[in-house]
Amino acid sequence: MTSDLLDQLHRPLRDLRISVTDRCNFRCRYCMPKESFGHGYDFLPKNEVLSFEEITRLAEIFAALGTDKIRLTGGEPTLRRNLPVLVSQLAAVRGVRDLTLTTNGSRLVEESAPLRAAGLRRLTVSLDALDDGIFQAMNDVAFPVHRVLRGIETARETGFAPIKINMVVKRGVNEDQIVPMAQHFSGPAYILRFIEYMDVGNTNGWRTEDVVPAEEIVARIAENLPLEPVAANYRGEVARRYRHRDGGGEIGVISSVTQPFCGDCTRARLSADGRLFTCLFANSGVDLRTPLRAGASDAELSSLIRGVWRARTDRYSEIRSSETASMPKAEMSLLGG
Ligand code: SAM
């Protein structure tokens, strides 16, 4: 489906990331540190989270505006009860040609088959280390890496291929895992993507010194495994891609910090409580849930979304500095990355 909807920087609205819950079973130090997301934290009550019907209705409206890619995220999306039911509803939305899910992999042993049967065709698993000590220190809930690896294996056996693996690299924490991860996930079954550690949310105490630049990540891998660059698949592809010269598959680097790509950003984000965010680094979103629940028509909701997108000027990563890093932002666990 095509649409002439463009923002102030002439970017179309192509992708929608939908957070289905703000809860997660991990407490990754760089995303939901225990000190901020401990027992007293106010997660959204159930009645404030969008229902499957509400999500599907909004997805249909976005699709009619030209969105053809939907990614489910969270929190941890597989914690949302009956997630395959939502997947089957979204898989039937006209105009959506790509439906995918980002997960920490902790529930893939149980969930791979039902998700695939419901119509999910692609999967991204976040995994920051192969070393169990490093992995457990990062997820901070003593979740063992072998359970995520078993989940990835189950997903592969269920027919997900290639599976994307996302690794956030933080200086002094898991940088020595770059090469082992590249070796482990070489081959056509996987696409491994390295993500620069970003200043999302307000709780991770981000500092520039903690970022391992994408260029350094590529250089470290190239010292051990020969690489060659690959052209982008499409406008807005966030990863810069490389192929193993020995024919063993592909890696990518997402350099939101050192080489920002706002000019090509075609993504909108719907938070678990139904707010529309036009940037991962935004502080506030536009409430779609209130009009939705007050009986707004599809035409009215569509007009609201079009207005927000037309006014969009966000280019945070291009203007990032040590001052902007401390500006208030919505939490990643609410928005879903
Ligand atoms: N729980 C799911 C998962 O683990 O993939 C989905 C939500 S999680 C917020 C989405 C992605 O954001 C994960 O790959 C995570 O590593 C990444 N992420 C979280 N905080 C980040 C940060 N400060 N910098 C870079 N990536 C981050």
Short mmCIF file of C-alpha atoms and ligand atoms in Angstrom, two decimals:
data_model
loop_
_atom_site.label_atom_id
_atom_site.label_comp_id
_atom_site.label_asym_id
_atom_site.label_seq_id
_atom_site.Cartn_x
_atom_site.Cartn_y
_atom_site.Cartn_z
CA MET A 1 0.00 0.00 0.00
CA THR A 2 1.38 3.45 -0.80
CA SER A 3 0.73 6.77 0.87
CA ASP A 4 1.90 10.32 0.41
CA LEU A 5 2.28 10.82 4.15
CA LEU A 6 5.68 12.41 4.87
CA ASP A 7 7.12 14.12 7.93
CA GLN A 8 8.90 17.50 7.97
CA LEU A 9 12.12 15.83 6.81
CA HIS A 10 10.32 13.95 3.98
CA ARG A 11 10.42 10.60 5.71
CA PRO A 12 7.53 8.18 5.12
CA LEU A 13 5.87 6.12 7.87
CA ARG A 14 6.88 2.58 6.99
CA ASP A 15 7.58 0.71 10.24
CA LEU A 16 5.61 0.37 13.43
CA ARG A 17 7.12 -1.04 16.60
CA ILE A 18 4.50 -2.17 19.03
CA SER A 19 5.37 -2.73 22.68
CA VAL A 20 2.94 -5.29 24.09
CA THR A 21 4.07 -5.04 27.73
CA ASP A 22 6.35 -2.86 29.86
CA ARG A 23 7.36 -5.88 31.98
CA CYS A 24 10.48 -7.95 31.52
CA ASN A 25 11.95 -11.01 33.28
CA PHE A 26 15.51 -9.66 32.81
CA ARG A 27 17.03 -6.65 34.55
CA CYS A 28 19.78 -5.86 32.05
CA ARG A 29 22.03 -3.29 33.68
CA TYR A 30 21.94 -1.02 30.62
CA CYS A 31 18.16 -1.14 30.17
CA MET A 32 16.14 -1.94 33.33
CA PRO A 33 18.61 -1.79 36.24
CA LYS A 34 17.27 -3.31 39.47
CA GLU A 35 17.85 -0.11 41.44
CA SER A 36 15.24 1.65 39.27
CA PHE A 37 13.00 -1.27 38.26
CA GLY A 38 12.86 -3.15 41.59
CA HIS A 39 9.92 -4.39 43.65
CA GLY A 40 8.45 -0.95 44.19
CA TYR A 41 8.33 -0.04 40.49
CA ASP A 42 4.90 0.89 39.13
CA PHE A 43 4.41 -1.23 36.04
CA LEU A 44 1.31 -0.51 34.01
CA PRO A 45 -1.90 -1.97 35.42
CA LYS A 46 -3.63 -4.37 33.03
CA ASN A 47 -6.47 -1.98 32.13
CA GLU A 48 -3.95 0.61 30.89
CA VAL A 49 -2.30 -1.79 28.46
CA LEU A 50 -3.82 -1.96 24.98
CA SER A 51 -5.87 -5.09 24.30
CA PHE A 52 -5.17 -7.27 21.25
CA GLU A 53 -8.25 -5.85 19.54
CA GLU A 54 -7.08 -2.28 20.17
CA ILE A 55 -3.57 -3.06 18.89
CA THR A 56 -4.93 -4.74 15.77
CA ARG A 57 -7.29 -1.87 15.03
CA LEU A 58 -4.45 0.65 15.27
CA ALA A 59 -2.23 -1.61 13.13
CA GLU A 60 -4.90 -1.60 10.42
CA ILE A 61 -5.02 2.19 10.50
CA PHE A 62 -1.23 2.43 10.28
CA ALA A 63 -1.19 -0.08 7.41
CA ALA A 64 -3.69 2.04 5.51
CA LEU A 65 -1.25 4.95 5.93
CA GLY A 66 1.59 3.01 4.30
CA THR A 67 3.12 1.04 7.17
CA ASP A 68 4.12 -2.37 5.84
CA LYS A 69 6.40 -3.63 8.61
CA ILE A 70 5.44 -4.39 12.20
CA ARG A 71 7.79 -5.44 14.98
CA LEU A 72 6.44 -6.68 18.31
CA THR A 73 8.57 -5.79 21.29
CA GLY A 74 8.37 -4.88 25.00
CA GLY A 75 9.43 -5.19 27.87
CA GLU A 76 9.65 -8.84 27.03
CA PRO A 77 6.87 -9.56 24.51
CA THR A 78 6.74 -13.30 25.20
CA LEU A 79 5.57 -12.49 28.75
CA ARG A 80 2.29 -11.22 27.29
CA ARG A 81 -0.27 -13.96 27.69
CA ASN A 82 -1.61 -15.52 24.46
CA LEU A 83 0.81 -13.55 22.28
CA PRO A 84 0.27 -15.97 19.34
CA VAL A 85 -3.36 -14.78 19.21
CA LEU A 86 -2.15 -11.23 18.57
CA VAL A 87 0.36 -12.50 16.00
CA SER A 88 -2.40 -14.25 14.07
CA GLN A 89 -4.53 -11.08 14.10
CA LEU A 90 -1.63 -8.92 12.87
CA ALA A 91 -0.57 -11.47 10.25
CA ALA A 92 -4.01 -10.96 8.68
CA VAL A 93 -3.72 -7.15 8.45
CA ARG A 94 -3.83 -6.10 4.80
CA GLY A 95 -0.65 -4.36 3.64
CA VAL A 96 1.65 -5.73 6.35
CA ARG A 97 4.27 -7.73 4.47
CA ASP A 98 6.74 -8.16 7.33
CA LEU A 99 5.75 -9.16 10.85
CA THR A 100 8.55 -9.80 13.30
CA LEU A 101 9.32 -10.06 17.02
CA THR A 102 12.22 -9.02 19.25
CA THR A 103 12.76 -11.19 22.32
CA ASN A 104 15.37 -11.97 24.94
CA GLY A 105 14.95 -15.62 23.95
CA SER A 106 14.09 -16.83 27.45
CA ARG A 107 10.77 -18.39 26.40
CA LEU A 108 11.54 -19.58 22.89
CA VAL A 109 11.69 -23.26 23.79
CA GLU A 110 7.97 -23.10 24.63
CA GLU A 111 6.87 -20.28 22.30
CA SER A 112 8.64 -20.85 18.97
CA ALA A 113 6.15 -23.35 17.56
CA PRO A 114 2.94 -21.50 18.59
CA LEU A 115 4.35 -18.18 17.29
CA ARG A 116 5.30 -19.72 13.96
CA ALA A 117 1.95 -21.48 13.62
CA ALA A 118 0.25 -18.12 14.27
CA GLY A 119 2.03 -16.56 11.28
CA LEU A 120 5.25 -15.08 12.64
CA ARG A 121 7.95 -15.41 9.99
CA ARG A 122 10.93 -13.55 11.43
CA LEU A 123 12.58 -13.38 14.82
CA THR A 124 15.26 -11.25 16.46
CA VAL A 125 16.87 -12.53 19.64
CA SER A 126 18.85 -10.20 21.92
CA LEU A 127 21.96 -11.90 23.27
CA ASP A 128 24.93 -9.97 24.63
CA ALA A 129 27.42 -12.73 25.51
CA LEU A 130 28.18 -16.43 25.14
CA ASP A 131 30.17 -16.50 28.36
CA ASP A 132 27.72 -17.50 31.08
CA GLY A 133 29.31 -15.31 33.78
CA ILE A 134 29.17 -12.20 31.59
CA PHE A 135 25.65 -12.98 30.38
CA GLN A 136 24.31 -13.46 33.90
CA ALA A 137 26.03 -10.31 35.14
CA MET A 138 24.39 -8.38 32.28
CA ASN A 139 20.84 -9.78 32.66
CA ASP A 140 21.22 -9.50 36.47
CA VAL A 141 18.64 -12.22 37.19
CA ALA A 142 21.06 -15.17 36.93
CA PHE A 143 19.46 -16.37 33.70
CA PRO A 144 21.87 -18.93 32.19
CA VAL A 145 22.99 -18.47 28.59
CA HIS A 146 22.41 -22.12 27.70
CA ARG A 147 18.65 -21.60 28.02
CA VAL A 148 18.70 -18.76 25.49
CA LEU A 149 20.90 -20.84 23.17
CA ARG A 150 18.45 -23.73 23.46
CA GLY A 151 15.61 -21.31 22.65
CA ILE A 152 17.44 -20.10 19.54
CA GLU A 153 18.05 -23.71 18.49
CA THR A 154 14.35 -24.52 18.97
CA ALA A 155 13.38 -21.49 16.87
CA ARG A 156 15.71 -22.67 14.10
CA GLU A 157 14.25 -26.17 14.19
CA THR A 158 10.77 -24.65 14.03
CA GLY A 159 11.67 -23.04 10.72
CA PHE A 160 12.76 -19.48 11.58
CA ALA A 161 15.67 -18.72 9.25
CA PRO A 162 17.73 -16.69 9.23
CA ILE A 163 17.38 -15.61 12.86
CA LYS A 164 18.72 -12.19 13.76
CA ILE A 165 20.83 -12.00 16.90
CA ASN A 166 21.30 -8.53 18.44
CA MET A 167 24.27 -7.88 20.71
CA VAL A 168 24.63 -4.57 22.54
CA VAL A 169 28.32 -3.89 23.13
CA LYS A 170 29.36 -2.02 26.26
CA ARG A 171 32.97 -1.04 26.87
CA GLY A 172 34.66 -3.10 29.57
CA VAL A 173 31.58 -5.31 30.01
CA ASN A 174 31.22 -7.61 26.98
CA GLU A 175 33.59 -6.29 24.32
CA ASP A 176 35.65 -9.50 24.56
CA GLN A 177 32.55 -11.38 23.39
CA ILE A 178 32.49 -9.70 19.96
CA VAL A 179 34.72 -12.23 18.21
CA PRO A 180 33.34 -15.37 19.95
CA MET A 181 29.81 -14.24 19.04
CA ALA A 182 30.85 -13.61 15.40
CA GLN A 183 32.38 -17.09 15.27
CA HIS A 184 29.47 -18.83 16.96
CA PHE A 185 26.79 -17.19 14.82
CA SER A 186 28.58 -17.33 11.46
CA GLY A 187 26.77 -19.32 8.80
CA PRO A 188 23.53 -18.81 6.86
CA ALA A 189 21.19 -19.62 9.78
CA TYR A 190 21.96 -16.32 11.55
CA ILE A 191 22.45 -12.61 11.00
CA LEU A 192 24.40 -11.19 13.90
CA ARG A 193 24.05 -7.47 14.55
CA PHE A 194 26.17 -5.44 16.93
CA ILE A 195 24.49 -2.42 18.50
CA GLU A 196 26.28 0.57 19.93
CA TYR A 197 25.29 1.16 23.52
CA MET A 198 22.82 4.07 23.51
CA ASP A 199 21.63 6.76 25.92
CA VAL A 200 18.04 5.57 25.97
CA GLY A 201 15.87 6.07 29.06
CA ASN A 202 17.05 7.84 32.21
CA THR A 203 18.38 5.03 34.36
CA ASN A 204 21.45 3.48 32.78
CA GLY A 205 23.95 6.24 33.57
CA TRP A 206 25.14 6.31 29.95
CA ARG A 207 28.56 7.83 29.21
CA THR A 208 30.28 8.26 25.84
CA GLU A 209 33.25 6.28 27.15
CA ASP A 210 31.02 3.18 27.46
CA VAL A 211 30.33 3.10 23.71
CA VAL A 212 32.41 0.77 21.54
CA PRO A 213 32.20 2.43 18.09
CA ALA A 214 30.87 0.29 15.23
CA GLU A 215 34.10 0.88 13.31
CA GLU A 216 36.10 -0.70 16.14
CA ILE A 217 33.69 -3.65 16.32
CA VAL A 218 34.12 -4.33 12.59
CA ALA A 219 37.91 -3.97 12.86
CA ARG A 220 38.07 -6.44 15.74
CA ILE A 221 36.08 -9.03 13.81
CA ALA A 222 38.02 -8.43 10.59
CA GLU A 223 41.28 -9.19 12.41
CA ASN A 224 39.96 -12.67 13.10
CA LEU A 225 37.43 -13.37 10.32
CA PRO A 226 37.79 -11.71 6.89
CA LEU A 227 34.82 -9.44 6.01
CA GLU A 228 33.56 -7.50 3.00
CA PRO A 229 30.81 -4.81 2.95
CA VAL A 230 27.35 -5.56 1.52
CA ALA A 231 25.01 -2.91 0.03
CA ALA A 232 21.88 -1.89 1.99
CA ASN A 233 18.69 -3.81 1.16
CA TYR A 234 16.40 -0.80 1.32
CA ARG A 235 16.17 2.83 2.39
CA GLY A 236 15.97 2.98 6.16
CA GLU A 237 17.85 -0.23 6.85
CA VAL A 238 19.49 0.53 10.18
CA ALA A 239 22.37 -1.93 10.02
CA ARG A 240 25.51 -1.51 7.92
CA ARG A 241 26.15 -5.00 6.63
CA TYR A 242 29.23 -7.15 6.01
CA ARG A 243 29.68 -10.66 4.67
CA HIS A 244 32.16 -13.21 5.96
CA ARG A 245 34.55 -13.68 3.02
CA ASP A 246 34.62 -17.42 3.65
CA GLY A 247 30.91 -17.56 2.71
CA GLY A 248 29.82 -18.03 6.32
CA GLY A 249 26.92 -15.59 6.49
CA GLU A 250 26.53 -11.97 7.45
CA ILE A 251 26.99 -9.48 10.28
CA GLY A 252 25.72 -5.94 10.70
CA VAL A 253 26.53 -2.96 12.89
CA ILE A 254 23.99 -0.46 14.16
CA SER A 255 25.82 2.76 14.84
CA SER A 256 23.13 5.00 16.26
CA VAL A 257 25.75 6.89 18.26
CA THR A 258 28.80 7.27 16.00
CA GLN A 259 27.03 7.35 12.60
CA PRO A 260 23.41 8.32 13.18
CA PHE A 261 20.81 7.46 10.55
CA CYS A 262 17.90 9.76 11.45
CA GLY A 263 17.59 10.94 7.84
CA ASP A 264 16.30 7.50 6.91
CA CYS A 265 14.20 6.82 10.00
CA THR A 266 10.75 5.64 8.95
CA ARG A 267 9.78 4.21 12.35
CA ALA A 268 6.90 5.01 14.69
CA ARG A 269 6.57 3.41 18.10
CA LEU A 270 3.44 2.47 19.97
CA SER A 271 3.96 2.06 23.71
CA ALA A 272 2.18 -0.64 25.70
CA ASP A 273 -0.26 1.99 26.99
CA GLY A 274 -1.09 3.25 23.53
CA ARG A 275 1.06 6.32 23.14
CA LEU A 276 2.55 7.13 19.76
CA PHE A 277 6.25 8.07 19.89
CA THR A 278 8.07 9.34 16.84
CA CYS A 279 11.60 8.84 18.21
CA LEU A 280 13.29 6.29 20.48
CA PHE A 281 14.74 9.21 22.43
CA ALA A 282 11.50 11.16 22.83
CA ASN A 283 10.24 12.20 26.24
CA SER A 284 6.55 12.04 25.47
CA GLY A 285 4.14 10.39 23.10
CA VAL A 286 0.67 11.22 21.80
CA ASP A 287 -2.12 9.37 23.57
CA LEU A 288 -4.08 7.22 21.11
CA ARG A 289 -5.74 5.07 23.78
CA THR A 290 -8.04 7.78 25.14
CA PRO A 291 -9.67 8.61 21.79
CA LEU A 292 -9.70 4.91 20.88
CA ARG A 293 -11.60 4.03 24.05
CA ALA A 294 -13.84 7.09 23.74
CA GLY A 295 -15.21 5.76 20.47
CA ALA A 296 -13.17 7.65 17.85
CA SER A 297 -13.75 6.45 14.28
CA ASP A 298 -10.99 4.99 12.10
CA ALA A 299 -11.00 8.24 10.12
CA GLU A 300 -10.51 10.30 13.29
CA LEU A 301 -7.68 8.09 14.57
CA SER A 302 -6.06 8.13 11.14
CA SER A 303 -6.24 11.91 11.05
CA LEU A 304 -4.64 12.13 14.51
CA ILE A 305 -1.77 9.84 13.46
CA ARG A 306 -1.28 11.71 10.18
CA GLY A 307 -1.09 15.01 12.07
CA VAL A 308 1.57 13.67 14.42
CA TRP A 309 3.63 12.22 11.58
CA ARG A 310 3.36 15.35 9.39
CA ALA A 311 4.66 17.48 12.26
CA ARG A 312 7.58 15.14 13.02
CA THR A 313 11.02 16.74 13.07
CA ASP A 314 12.91 14.32 15.37
CA ARG A 315 16.58 13.70 14.66
CA TYR A 316 17.90 13.10 18.17
CA SER A 317 20.87 10.91 17.28
CA GLU A 318 22.18 13.56 14.91
CA ILE A 319 22.17 16.23 17.60
CA ARG A 320 23.28 14.00 20.50
CA SER A 321 25.84 15.44 22.88
CA SER A 322 26.83 15.01 26.51
CA GLU A 323 24.10 17.60 27.32
CA THR A 324 21.31 15.85 25.43
CA ALA A 325 22.19 12.53 27.11
CA SER A 326 20.76 13.82 30.38
CA MET A 327 17.50 15.09 28.87
CA PRO A 328 14.44 13.16 30.17
CA LYS A 329 13.37 10.33 27.86
CA ALA A 330 10.81 7.56 27.87
CA GLU A 331 12.16 4.25 29.16
CA MET A 332 13.24 1.61 26.65
CA SER A 333 11.16 -0.97 28.52
CA LEU A 334 8.04 1.06 27.71
CA LEU A 335 8.98 1.75 24.10
CA GLY A 336 10.78 -1.45 23.22
CA GLY A 337 13.83 -0.30 21.27
N1 SAM B 1 12.95 -7.85 25.76
C1 SAM B 1 13.12 -7.83 24.34
C2 SAM B 1 14.59 -8.07 23.99
O1 SAM B 1 15.36 -8.34 24.88
O2 SAM B 1 14.90 -8.04 22.81
C3 SAM B 1 12.62 -6.58 23.64
C4 SAM B 1 12.82 -5.24 24.28
S1 SAM B 1 14.51 -4.72 24.43
C5 SAM B 1 14.27 -3.12 25.16
C6 SAM B 1 14.96 -4.38 22.76
C7 SAM B 1 16.42 -4.22 22.48
O3 SAM B 1 16.88 -3.02 23.03
C8 SAM B 1 17.31 -5.32 23.02
O4 SAM B 1 18.09 -5.85 21.96
C9 SAM B 1 18.20 -4.58 24.00
O5 SAM B 1 19.48 -5.15 24.09
C10 SAM B 1 18.23 -3.20 23.39
N2 SAM B 1 18.65 -2.16 24.31
C11 SAM B 1 18.15 -1.88 25.53
N3 SAM B 1 18.81 -0.86 26.11
C12 SAM B 1 19.76 -0.46 25.22
C13 SAM B 1 20.77 0.54 25.20
N4 SAM B 1 20.94 1.36 26.24
N5 SAM B 1 21.55 0.65 24.12
C14 SAM B 1 21.38 -0.17 23.07
N6 SAM B 1 20.45 -1.13 23.00
C15 SAM B 1 19.65 -1.29 24.07
#
